[in-house]
Coordinates of C-alpha atoms and ligand atoms in Angstrom, one line a residue:
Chain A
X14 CA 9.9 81.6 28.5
X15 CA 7.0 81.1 31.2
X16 CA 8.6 79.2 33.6
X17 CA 11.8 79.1 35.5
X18 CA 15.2 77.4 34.8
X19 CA 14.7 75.0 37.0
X20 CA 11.7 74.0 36.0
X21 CA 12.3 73.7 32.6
X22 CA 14.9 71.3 33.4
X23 CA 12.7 69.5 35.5
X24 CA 11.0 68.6 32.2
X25 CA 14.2 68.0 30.2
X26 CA 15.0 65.1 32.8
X27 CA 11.6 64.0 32.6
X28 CA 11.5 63.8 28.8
X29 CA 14.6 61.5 29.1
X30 CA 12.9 59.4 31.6
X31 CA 10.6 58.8 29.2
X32 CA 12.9 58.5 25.9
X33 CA 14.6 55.6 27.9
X34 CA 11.1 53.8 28.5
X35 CA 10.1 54.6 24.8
X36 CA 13.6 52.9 24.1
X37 CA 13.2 49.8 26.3
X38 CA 9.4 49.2 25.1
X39 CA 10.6 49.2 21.7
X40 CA 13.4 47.3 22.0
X41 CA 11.8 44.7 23.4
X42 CA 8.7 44.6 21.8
X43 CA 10.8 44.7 18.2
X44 CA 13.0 41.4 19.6
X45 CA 10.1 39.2 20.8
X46 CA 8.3 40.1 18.0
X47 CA 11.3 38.7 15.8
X48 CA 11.6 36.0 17.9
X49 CA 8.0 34.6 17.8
X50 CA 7.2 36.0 14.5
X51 CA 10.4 33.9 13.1
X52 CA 9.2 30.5 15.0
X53 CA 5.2 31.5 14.3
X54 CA 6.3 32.1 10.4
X55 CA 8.2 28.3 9.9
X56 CA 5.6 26.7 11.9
X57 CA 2.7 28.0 10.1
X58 CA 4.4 26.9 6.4
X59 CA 3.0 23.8 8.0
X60 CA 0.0 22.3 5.8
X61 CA -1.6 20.8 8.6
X62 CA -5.3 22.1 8.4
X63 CA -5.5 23.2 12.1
X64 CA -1.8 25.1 11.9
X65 CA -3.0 26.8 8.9
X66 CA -7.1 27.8 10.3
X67 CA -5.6 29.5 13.3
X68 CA -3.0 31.3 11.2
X69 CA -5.6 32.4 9.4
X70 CA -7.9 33.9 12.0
X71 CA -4.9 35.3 13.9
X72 CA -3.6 37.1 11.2
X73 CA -6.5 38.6 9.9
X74 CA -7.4 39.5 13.5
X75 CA -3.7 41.3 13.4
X76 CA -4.3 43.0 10.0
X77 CA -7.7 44.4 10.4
X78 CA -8.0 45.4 13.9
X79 CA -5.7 48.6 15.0
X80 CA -3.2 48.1 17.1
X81 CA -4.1 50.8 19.6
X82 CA -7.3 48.8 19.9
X83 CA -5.3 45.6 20.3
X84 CA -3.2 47.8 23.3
X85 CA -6.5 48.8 25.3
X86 CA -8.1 45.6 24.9
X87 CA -4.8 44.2 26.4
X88 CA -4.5 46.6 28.8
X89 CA -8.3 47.0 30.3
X90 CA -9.0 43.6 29.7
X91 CA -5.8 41.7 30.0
X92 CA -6.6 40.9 33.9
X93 CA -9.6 39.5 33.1
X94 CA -8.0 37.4 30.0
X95 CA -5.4 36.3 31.9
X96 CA -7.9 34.8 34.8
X97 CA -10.1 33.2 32.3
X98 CA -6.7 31.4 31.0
X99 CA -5.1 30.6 34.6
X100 CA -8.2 30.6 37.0
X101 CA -9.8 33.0 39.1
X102 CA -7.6 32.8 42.2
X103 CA -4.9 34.2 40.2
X104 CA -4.0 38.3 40.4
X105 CA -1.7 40.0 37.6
X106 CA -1.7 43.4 37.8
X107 CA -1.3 44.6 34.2
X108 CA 1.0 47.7 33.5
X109 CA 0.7 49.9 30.1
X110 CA 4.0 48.7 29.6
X111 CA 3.2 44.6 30.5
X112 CA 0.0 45.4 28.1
X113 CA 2.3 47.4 25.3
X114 CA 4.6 45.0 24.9
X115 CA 2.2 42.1 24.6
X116 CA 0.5 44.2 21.8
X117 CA 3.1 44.9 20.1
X118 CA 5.1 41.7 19.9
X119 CA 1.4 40.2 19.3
X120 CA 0.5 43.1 16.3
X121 CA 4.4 42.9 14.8
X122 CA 5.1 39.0 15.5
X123 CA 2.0 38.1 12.5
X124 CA 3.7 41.0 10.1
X125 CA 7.4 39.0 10.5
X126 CA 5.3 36.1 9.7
X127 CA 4.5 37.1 6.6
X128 CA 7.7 38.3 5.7
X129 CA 9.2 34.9 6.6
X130 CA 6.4 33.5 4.8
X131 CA 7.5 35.4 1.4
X132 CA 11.2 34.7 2.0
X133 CA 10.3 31.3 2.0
X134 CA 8.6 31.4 -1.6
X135 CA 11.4 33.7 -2.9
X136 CA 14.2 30.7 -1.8
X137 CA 14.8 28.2 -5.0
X138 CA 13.0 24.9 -4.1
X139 CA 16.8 23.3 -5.1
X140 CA 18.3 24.7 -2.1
X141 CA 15.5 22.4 -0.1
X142 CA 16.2 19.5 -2.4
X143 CA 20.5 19.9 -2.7
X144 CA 20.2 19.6 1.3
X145 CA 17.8 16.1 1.1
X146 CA 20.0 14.6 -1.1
X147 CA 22.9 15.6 0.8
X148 CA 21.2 13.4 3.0
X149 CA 21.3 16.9 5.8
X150 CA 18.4 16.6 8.4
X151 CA 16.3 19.3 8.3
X152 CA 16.8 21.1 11.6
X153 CA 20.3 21.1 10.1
X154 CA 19.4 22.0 6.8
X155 CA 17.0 25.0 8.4
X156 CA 19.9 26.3 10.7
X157 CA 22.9 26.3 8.0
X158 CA 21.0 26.7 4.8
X159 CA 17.7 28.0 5.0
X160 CA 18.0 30.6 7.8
X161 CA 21.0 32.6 6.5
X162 CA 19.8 33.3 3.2
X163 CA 15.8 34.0 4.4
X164 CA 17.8 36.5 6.7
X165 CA 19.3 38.3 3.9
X166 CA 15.9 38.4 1.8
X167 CA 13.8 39.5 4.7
X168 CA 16.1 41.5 5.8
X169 CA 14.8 44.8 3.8
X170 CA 11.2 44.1 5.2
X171 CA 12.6 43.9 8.8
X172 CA 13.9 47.2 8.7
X173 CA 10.5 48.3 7.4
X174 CA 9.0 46.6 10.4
X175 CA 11.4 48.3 12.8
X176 CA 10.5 51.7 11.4
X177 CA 6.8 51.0 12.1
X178 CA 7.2 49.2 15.2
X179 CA 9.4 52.6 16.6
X180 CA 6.2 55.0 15.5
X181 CA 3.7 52.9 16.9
X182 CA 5.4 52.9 20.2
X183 CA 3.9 55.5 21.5
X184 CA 0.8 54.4 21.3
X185 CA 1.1 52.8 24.4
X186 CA 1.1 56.5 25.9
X187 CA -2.6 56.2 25.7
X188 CA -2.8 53.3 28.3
X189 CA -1.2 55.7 30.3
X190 CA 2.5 54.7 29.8
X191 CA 4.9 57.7 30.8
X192 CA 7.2 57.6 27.6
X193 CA 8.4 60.1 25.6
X194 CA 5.5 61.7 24.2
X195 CA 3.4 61.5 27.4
X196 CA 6.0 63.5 29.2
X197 CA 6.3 65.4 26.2
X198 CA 2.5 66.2 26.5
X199 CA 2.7 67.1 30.0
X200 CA 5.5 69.5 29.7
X201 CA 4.0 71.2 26.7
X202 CA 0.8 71.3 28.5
X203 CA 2.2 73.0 31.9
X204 CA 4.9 75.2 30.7
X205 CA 2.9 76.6 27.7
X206 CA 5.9 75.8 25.2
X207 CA 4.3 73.0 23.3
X208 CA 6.7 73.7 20.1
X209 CA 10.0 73.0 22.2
X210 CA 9.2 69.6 23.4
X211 CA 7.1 68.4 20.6
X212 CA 9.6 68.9 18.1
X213 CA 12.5 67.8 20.8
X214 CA 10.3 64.6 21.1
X215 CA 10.0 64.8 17.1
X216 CA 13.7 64.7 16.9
X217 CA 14.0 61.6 18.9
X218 CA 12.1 59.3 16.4
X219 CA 14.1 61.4 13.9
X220 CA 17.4 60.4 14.9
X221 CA 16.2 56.7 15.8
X222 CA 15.0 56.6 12.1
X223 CA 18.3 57.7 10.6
X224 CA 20.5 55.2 13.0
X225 CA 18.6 52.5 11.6
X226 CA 20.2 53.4 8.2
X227 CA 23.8 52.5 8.7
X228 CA 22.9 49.6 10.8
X229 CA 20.7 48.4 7.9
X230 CA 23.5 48.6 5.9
X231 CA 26.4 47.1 7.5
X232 CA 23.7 44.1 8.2
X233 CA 23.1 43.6 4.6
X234 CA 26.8 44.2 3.6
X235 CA 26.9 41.1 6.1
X236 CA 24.0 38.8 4.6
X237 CA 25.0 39.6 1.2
X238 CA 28.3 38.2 1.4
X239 CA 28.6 35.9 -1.8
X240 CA 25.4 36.6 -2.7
X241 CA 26.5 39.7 -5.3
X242 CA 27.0 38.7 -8.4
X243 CA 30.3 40.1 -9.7
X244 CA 30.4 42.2 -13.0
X245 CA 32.5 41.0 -15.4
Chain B
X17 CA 7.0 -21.6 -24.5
X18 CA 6.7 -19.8 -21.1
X19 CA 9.3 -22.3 -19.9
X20 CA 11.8 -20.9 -22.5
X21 CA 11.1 -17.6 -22.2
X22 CA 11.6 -17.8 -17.9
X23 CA 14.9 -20.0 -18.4
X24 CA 16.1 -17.8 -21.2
X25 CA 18.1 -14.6 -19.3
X26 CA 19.9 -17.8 -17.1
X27 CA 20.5 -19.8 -19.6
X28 CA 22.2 -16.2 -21.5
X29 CA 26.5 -16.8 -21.8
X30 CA 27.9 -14.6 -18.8
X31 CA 31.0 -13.5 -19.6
X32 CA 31.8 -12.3 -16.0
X33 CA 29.4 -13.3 -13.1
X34 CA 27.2 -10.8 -12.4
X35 CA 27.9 -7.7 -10.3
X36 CA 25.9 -6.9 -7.2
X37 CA 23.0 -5.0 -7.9
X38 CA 23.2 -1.3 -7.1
X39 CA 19.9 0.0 -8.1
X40 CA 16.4 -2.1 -8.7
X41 CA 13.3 -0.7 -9.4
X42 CA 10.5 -3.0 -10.0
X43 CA 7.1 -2.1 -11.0
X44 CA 7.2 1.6 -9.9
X45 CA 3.9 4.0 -10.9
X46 CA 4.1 8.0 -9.5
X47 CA 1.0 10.2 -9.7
X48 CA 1.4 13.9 -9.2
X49 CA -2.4 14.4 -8.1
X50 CA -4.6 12.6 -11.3
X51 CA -1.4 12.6 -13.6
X52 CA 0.5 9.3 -14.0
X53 CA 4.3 10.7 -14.4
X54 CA 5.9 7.0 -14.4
X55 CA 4.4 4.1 -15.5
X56 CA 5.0 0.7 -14.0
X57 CA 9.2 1.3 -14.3
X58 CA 11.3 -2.1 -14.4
X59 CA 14.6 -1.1 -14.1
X60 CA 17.8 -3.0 -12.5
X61 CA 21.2 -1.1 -12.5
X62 CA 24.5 -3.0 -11.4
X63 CA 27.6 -1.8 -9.2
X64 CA 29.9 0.0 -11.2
X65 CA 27.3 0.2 -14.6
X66 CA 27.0 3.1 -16.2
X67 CA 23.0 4.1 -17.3
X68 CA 22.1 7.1 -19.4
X69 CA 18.6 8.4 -19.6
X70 CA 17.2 10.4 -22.8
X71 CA 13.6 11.1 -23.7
X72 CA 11.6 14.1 -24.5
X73 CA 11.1 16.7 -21.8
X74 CA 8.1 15.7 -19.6
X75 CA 8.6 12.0 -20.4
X76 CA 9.4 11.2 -16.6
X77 CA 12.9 11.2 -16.3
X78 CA 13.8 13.8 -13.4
X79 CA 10.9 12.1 -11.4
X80 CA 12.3 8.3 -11.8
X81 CA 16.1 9.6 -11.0
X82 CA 14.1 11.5 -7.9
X83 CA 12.5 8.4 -6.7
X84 CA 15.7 7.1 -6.1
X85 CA 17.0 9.3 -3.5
X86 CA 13.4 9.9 -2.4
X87 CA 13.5 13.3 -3.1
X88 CA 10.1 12.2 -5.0
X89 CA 8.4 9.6 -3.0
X90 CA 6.8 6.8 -5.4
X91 CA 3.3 5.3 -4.9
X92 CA 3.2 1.5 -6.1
X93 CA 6.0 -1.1 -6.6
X94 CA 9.6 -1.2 -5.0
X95 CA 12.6 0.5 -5.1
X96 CA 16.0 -0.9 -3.2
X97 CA 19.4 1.1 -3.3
X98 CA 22.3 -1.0 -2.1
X99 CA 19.8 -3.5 -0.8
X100 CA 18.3 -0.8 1.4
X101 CA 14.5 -0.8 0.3
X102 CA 12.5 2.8 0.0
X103 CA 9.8 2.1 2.6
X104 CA 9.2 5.5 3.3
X105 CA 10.9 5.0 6.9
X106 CA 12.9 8.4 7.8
X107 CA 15.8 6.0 8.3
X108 CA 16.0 4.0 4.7
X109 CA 15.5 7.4 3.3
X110 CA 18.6 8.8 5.0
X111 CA 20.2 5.7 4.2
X112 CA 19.3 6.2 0.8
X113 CA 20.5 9.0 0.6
X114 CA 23.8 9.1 2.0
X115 CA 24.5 6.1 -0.7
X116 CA 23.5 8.5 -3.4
X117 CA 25.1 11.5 -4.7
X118 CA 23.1 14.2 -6.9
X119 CA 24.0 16.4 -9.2
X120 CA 21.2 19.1 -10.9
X121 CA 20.9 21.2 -13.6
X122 CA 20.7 24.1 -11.9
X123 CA 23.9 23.2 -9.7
X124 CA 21.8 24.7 -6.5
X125 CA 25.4 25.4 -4.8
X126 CA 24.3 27.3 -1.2
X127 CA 24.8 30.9 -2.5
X128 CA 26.2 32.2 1.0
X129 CA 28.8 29.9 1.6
X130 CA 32.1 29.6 0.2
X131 CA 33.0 26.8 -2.2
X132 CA 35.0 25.1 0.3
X133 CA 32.1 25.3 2.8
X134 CA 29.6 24.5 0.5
X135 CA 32.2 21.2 0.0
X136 CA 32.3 20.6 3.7
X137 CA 28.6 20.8 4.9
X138 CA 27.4 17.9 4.3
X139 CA 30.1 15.9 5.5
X140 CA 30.4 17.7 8.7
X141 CA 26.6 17.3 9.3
X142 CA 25.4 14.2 8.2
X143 CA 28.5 11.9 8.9
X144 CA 30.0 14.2 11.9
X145 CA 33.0 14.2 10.1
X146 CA 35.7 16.8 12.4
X147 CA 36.2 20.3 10.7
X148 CA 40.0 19.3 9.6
X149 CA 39.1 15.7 8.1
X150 CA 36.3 17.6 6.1
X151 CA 38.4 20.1 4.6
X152 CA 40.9 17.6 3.6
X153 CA 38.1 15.5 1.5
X154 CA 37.0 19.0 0.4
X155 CA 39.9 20.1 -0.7
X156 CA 41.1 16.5 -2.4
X157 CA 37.7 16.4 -4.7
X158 CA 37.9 20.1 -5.5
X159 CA 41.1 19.2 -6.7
X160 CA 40.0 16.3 -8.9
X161 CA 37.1 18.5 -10.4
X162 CA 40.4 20.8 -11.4
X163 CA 38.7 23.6 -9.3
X164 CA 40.5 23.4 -5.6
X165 CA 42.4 27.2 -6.5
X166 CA 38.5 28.5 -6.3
X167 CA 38.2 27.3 -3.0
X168 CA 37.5 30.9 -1.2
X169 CA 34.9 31.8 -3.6
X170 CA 31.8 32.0 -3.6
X171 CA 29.3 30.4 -6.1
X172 CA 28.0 33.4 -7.8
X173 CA 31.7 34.3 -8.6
X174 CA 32.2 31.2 -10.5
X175 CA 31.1 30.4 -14.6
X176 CA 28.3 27.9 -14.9
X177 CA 30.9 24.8 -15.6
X178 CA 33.1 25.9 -12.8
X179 CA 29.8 25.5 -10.7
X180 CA 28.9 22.4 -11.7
X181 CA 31.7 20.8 -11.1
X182 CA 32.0 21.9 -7.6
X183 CA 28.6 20.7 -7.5
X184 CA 29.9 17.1 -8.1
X185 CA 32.6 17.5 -6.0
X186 CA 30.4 18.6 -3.6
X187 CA 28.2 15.5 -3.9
X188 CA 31.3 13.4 -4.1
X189 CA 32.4 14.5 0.0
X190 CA 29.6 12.5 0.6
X191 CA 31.7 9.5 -0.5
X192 CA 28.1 8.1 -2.5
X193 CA 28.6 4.8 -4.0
X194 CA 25.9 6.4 -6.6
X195 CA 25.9 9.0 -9.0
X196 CA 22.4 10.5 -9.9
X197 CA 22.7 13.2 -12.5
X198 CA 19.8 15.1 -14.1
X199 CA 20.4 17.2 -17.0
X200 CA 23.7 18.4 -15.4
X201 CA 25.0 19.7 -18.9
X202 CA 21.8 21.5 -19.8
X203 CA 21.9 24.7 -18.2
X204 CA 25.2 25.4 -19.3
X205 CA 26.8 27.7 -21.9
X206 CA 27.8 25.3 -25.4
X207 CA 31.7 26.0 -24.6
X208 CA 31.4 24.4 -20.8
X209 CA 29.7 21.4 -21.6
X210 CA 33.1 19.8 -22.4
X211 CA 35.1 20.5 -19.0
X212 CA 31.5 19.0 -16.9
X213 CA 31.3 15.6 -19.2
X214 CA 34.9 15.4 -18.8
X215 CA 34.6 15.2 -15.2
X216 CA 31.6 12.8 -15.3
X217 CA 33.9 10.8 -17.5
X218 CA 36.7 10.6 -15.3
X219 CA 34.2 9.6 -12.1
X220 CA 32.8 6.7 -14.8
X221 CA 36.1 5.5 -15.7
X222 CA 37.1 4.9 -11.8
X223 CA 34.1 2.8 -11.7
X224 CA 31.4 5.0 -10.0
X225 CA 27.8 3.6 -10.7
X226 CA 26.3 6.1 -12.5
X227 CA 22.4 7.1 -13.7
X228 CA 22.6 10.3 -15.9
X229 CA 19.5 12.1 -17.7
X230 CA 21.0 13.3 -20.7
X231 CA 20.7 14.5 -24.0
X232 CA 24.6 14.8 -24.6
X233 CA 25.1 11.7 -27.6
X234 CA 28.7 11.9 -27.7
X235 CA 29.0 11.5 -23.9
X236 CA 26.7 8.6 -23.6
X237 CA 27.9 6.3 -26.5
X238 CA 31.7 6.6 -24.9
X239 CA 30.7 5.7 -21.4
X240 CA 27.3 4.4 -21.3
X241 CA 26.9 0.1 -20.8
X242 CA 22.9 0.8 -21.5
X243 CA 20.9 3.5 -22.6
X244 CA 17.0 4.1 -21.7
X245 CA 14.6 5.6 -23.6
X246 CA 11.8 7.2 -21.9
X247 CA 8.4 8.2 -23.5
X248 CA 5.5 9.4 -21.2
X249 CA 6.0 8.0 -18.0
X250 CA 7.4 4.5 -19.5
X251 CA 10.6 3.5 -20.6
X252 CA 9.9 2.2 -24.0
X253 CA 13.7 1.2 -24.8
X254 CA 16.8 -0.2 -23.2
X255 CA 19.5 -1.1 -24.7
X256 CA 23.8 -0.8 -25.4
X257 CA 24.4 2.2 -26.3
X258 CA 26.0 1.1 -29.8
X259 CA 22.1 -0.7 -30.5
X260 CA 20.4 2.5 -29.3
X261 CA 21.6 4.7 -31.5
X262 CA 22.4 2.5 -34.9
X263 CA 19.6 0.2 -34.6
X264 CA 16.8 1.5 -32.4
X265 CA 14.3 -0.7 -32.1
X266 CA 10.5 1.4 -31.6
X267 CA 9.7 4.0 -34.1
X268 CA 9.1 6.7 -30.9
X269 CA 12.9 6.5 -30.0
X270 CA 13.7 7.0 -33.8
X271 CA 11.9 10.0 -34.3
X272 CA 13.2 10.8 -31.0
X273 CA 17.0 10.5 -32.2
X274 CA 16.5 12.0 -35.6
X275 CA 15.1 15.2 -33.4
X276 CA 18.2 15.2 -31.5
X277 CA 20.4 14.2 -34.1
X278 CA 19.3 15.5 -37.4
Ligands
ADP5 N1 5.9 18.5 -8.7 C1 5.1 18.2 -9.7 N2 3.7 18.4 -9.7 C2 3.0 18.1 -10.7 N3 3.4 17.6 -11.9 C3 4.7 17.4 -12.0 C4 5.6 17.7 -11.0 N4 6.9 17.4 -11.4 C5 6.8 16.9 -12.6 N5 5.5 16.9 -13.0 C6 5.0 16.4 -14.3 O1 5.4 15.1 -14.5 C7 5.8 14.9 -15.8 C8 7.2 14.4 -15.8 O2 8.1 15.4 -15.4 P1 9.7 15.2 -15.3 O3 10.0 13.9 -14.6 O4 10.2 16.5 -14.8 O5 10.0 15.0 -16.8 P2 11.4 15.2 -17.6 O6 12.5 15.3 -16.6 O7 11.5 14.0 -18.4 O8 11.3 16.4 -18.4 C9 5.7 16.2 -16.6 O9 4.5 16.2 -17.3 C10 5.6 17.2 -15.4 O10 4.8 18.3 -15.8
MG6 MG1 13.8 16.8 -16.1

């Protein structure tokens, strides 16, 4: 080794500095896009004509443009957006993180969309029609009925989602976000050693990966109750 | 004579006065896009009449029971329910609907829920009915279905009749003063059938007003008062069940019963 104990340390606790932003980014870019990509999804199975033209730009905006394009445009010219929206007098200073999170929950929100959107389709039309004649208002019907079971069908997509989401976190490094894999970059690069803390910051996603598994799991042991059918 | 013909259905022996009138339809027409799927339906069913439904399969008769409960809305004429007329108002349509009860051929039971919640849902939502109230009417009509030891399973571990009849009970927590079945018998295994009529004939013989689409013969000529025959989009025949099948009238619902008989 090139460098001294201390030092070296110095970059472990850097490196975890930056696991826990790589954490919290994702974390929260994963739950608003869930969040607004579960409202965006039943609003847009609207028919309405306007509902379904700005669906349409937006998500093929969101599917052909890459989402590290989608960061720096956030990010260099999210000030500027954000003035043109709220008027000049008004100053946000945008962070990589403000930026990253904005793209992905923008990026990911469209893709759970879609997945609602095919949940939807999958669901027997006589689940819509047993709750109308059961005379059950929709919101009702939605929150009781609808929801639990698009839950369990999406449910294999999400965790596809999640797994993407966590790799493309680190994209944000590139609008200068001190993560994981910056700090991973800048220890390699000053102590000469880029094996040890790439493939430490390799392990990382690697054990996030496999903790989605059991989680994944016990959620669909969950969502699947009933839903099995039983062999004779 | 016009006169005659206007005076003759008051002028008709009643035996007993008439019964309110549960169901009227009068002059209904549905398009799906450019195809007519009923045709300019008269039909009146009283409180406490039972009505069975047969025709081939695309003749119209899911779509006419679905206009009653609005689950299909109609374009042209009237439909009342209970004296609550279909005007496409939110409110008559809930109104509507929590005087009718439905049961369909695919049973569509909520697959996550239990059978006692599936039971309790709809009383618990739409009439606010409290938790313990809803399990005792859930409970009660799972029993009268014979099915109330099921009550912690879940639909998919159920046979098809066992479904279906929680299906009714289902329907029946509702406390509807209206059946509506539609093919409820027709999705099911041959040796099932039996234990779902029997059911439907039990509900008939404590006076329910019931409209069933079915093809089941034996189950119509014990309980049905009328019997329609429907042929695209029209109904070409009414009549008592005894006339319907020994001495139909037009030659489509003869060719029609010897396809059904034969
Ligand atoms: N949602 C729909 N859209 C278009 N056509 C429909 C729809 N539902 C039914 N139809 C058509 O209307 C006709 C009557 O259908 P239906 O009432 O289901 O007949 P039945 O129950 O007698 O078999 C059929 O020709 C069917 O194809
Ligand atoms: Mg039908």
């Amino acid at each position: 080794m090139n460098i001294s104990t201390a030092d070296f340390w110095g970059y472990v606790g850097q490196m975890l500095d930056g696991a826990v932003v790589t954490i919290q980014l994702f974390m929260s870019g994963f739950t608003l896009a869930l969040v607004f990509g579960v409202a965006i999804g039943i609003i847009t199975l609207s028919r309405n004509i306007v509902i379904q033209a700005v669906w349409r730009v937006y998500a093929s905006i969101i599917m052909g443009v890459p989402s590290l394009l989608i960061i720096f445009l956030l990010y260099y010219g999210g000030s500027a957006m954000l003035r043109g929206l709220f008027g000049n007098n008004l100053y946000v200073d945008v962070t990589p993180f403000g930026a990253g999170l904005a793209a992905l929950t923008i990026v990911y929100a469209a893709y759970v969309a879609e997945l609602v959107h095919g949940a939807v389709r999958n669901l027997p039309r006589g689940q819509f029609e047993a709750c109308a004649a059961l005379a059950i208002r929709p919101v009702s019907a939605w929150r009781h009925v609808i929801m639990p079971q698009l839950a369990r069908l999406a449910l294999p997509g999400l965790v596809n989602i999640w797994l993407i989401v966590l790799k493309d976190t680190p994209l944000v490094s590139l609008a200068g976000l001190n993560d994981l894999v910056a700090n991973a970059k800048i220890a390699a690069g000053a102590t000469k050693e880029p094996f040890v803390f790439f493939i430490a910051a390799s392990l990382f996603f690697v054990v996030a990966s496999a903790l989605t598994m059991p989680l994944s799991n016990w959620l669909e042991r969950r969502f699947a109750r009933g839903l099995q059918r039983v062999k004779a | 004579m016009t006169s005659l013909a206007t005076e003759a259905p008051m002028a008709s022996p009643v035996a007993e006065p008439l019964r309110p009138i549960a169901v009227e339809m009068t002059g209904v027409d549905k398009w799906y896009g450019t195809f007519q799927a009923l045709k300019g339906i008269d039909l009146t069913v009283r409180k406490g009449e039972k009505i069975v439904i047969c025709g081939p399969s695309g003749s119209g008769k899911s779509t006419l029971i679905r206009c009653i409960n609005r689950l299909e809305p109609h374009d042209k004429g009237t439909i009342t329910v209970n004296g609550i007329e279909l005007d496409g108002s939110p409110g008559r349509t809930q109104d509507v609907r929590l005087e009718c009860g439905m049961v369909f051929q695919q049973f569509n039971l909520f697959p996550h829920l239990t059978i006692l919640e599936n039971c309790m849902l709809a009383p618990r939502l739409g009439r606010g009915v409290a938790k313990e109230q809803a399990e005792a009417i859930a409970r009660r009509y799972l029993e009268r279905v014979r099915i109330g030891e099921q009550a912690m399973k879940y639909p998919s571990q159920l046979s098809g009749g066992q479904q279906q009849r929680v299906a009714i009970a289902r329907a029946l927590c509702m406390e509807p003063r209206i059946m509506l079945f539609d093919e409820p018998t027709s999705a099911l295994d041959p040796e099932m059938i039996k234990e779902v009529l029997q059911v439907m004939e039990d509900l008939a013989a404590e006076g329910m007003t019931m409209i069933c689409v079915t093809h089941e013969m034996g189950f119509a000529r014990r309980v049905a008062n009328r019997c329609v025959f429907m042929d695209k989009g029209e109904i070409v025949e009414e009549a008592t069940a005894e006339d319907f099948f020994g001495n139909p009238d037009s030659d489509r619902l003869k060719q029609f019963l010897a396809q059904i008989l034969h």
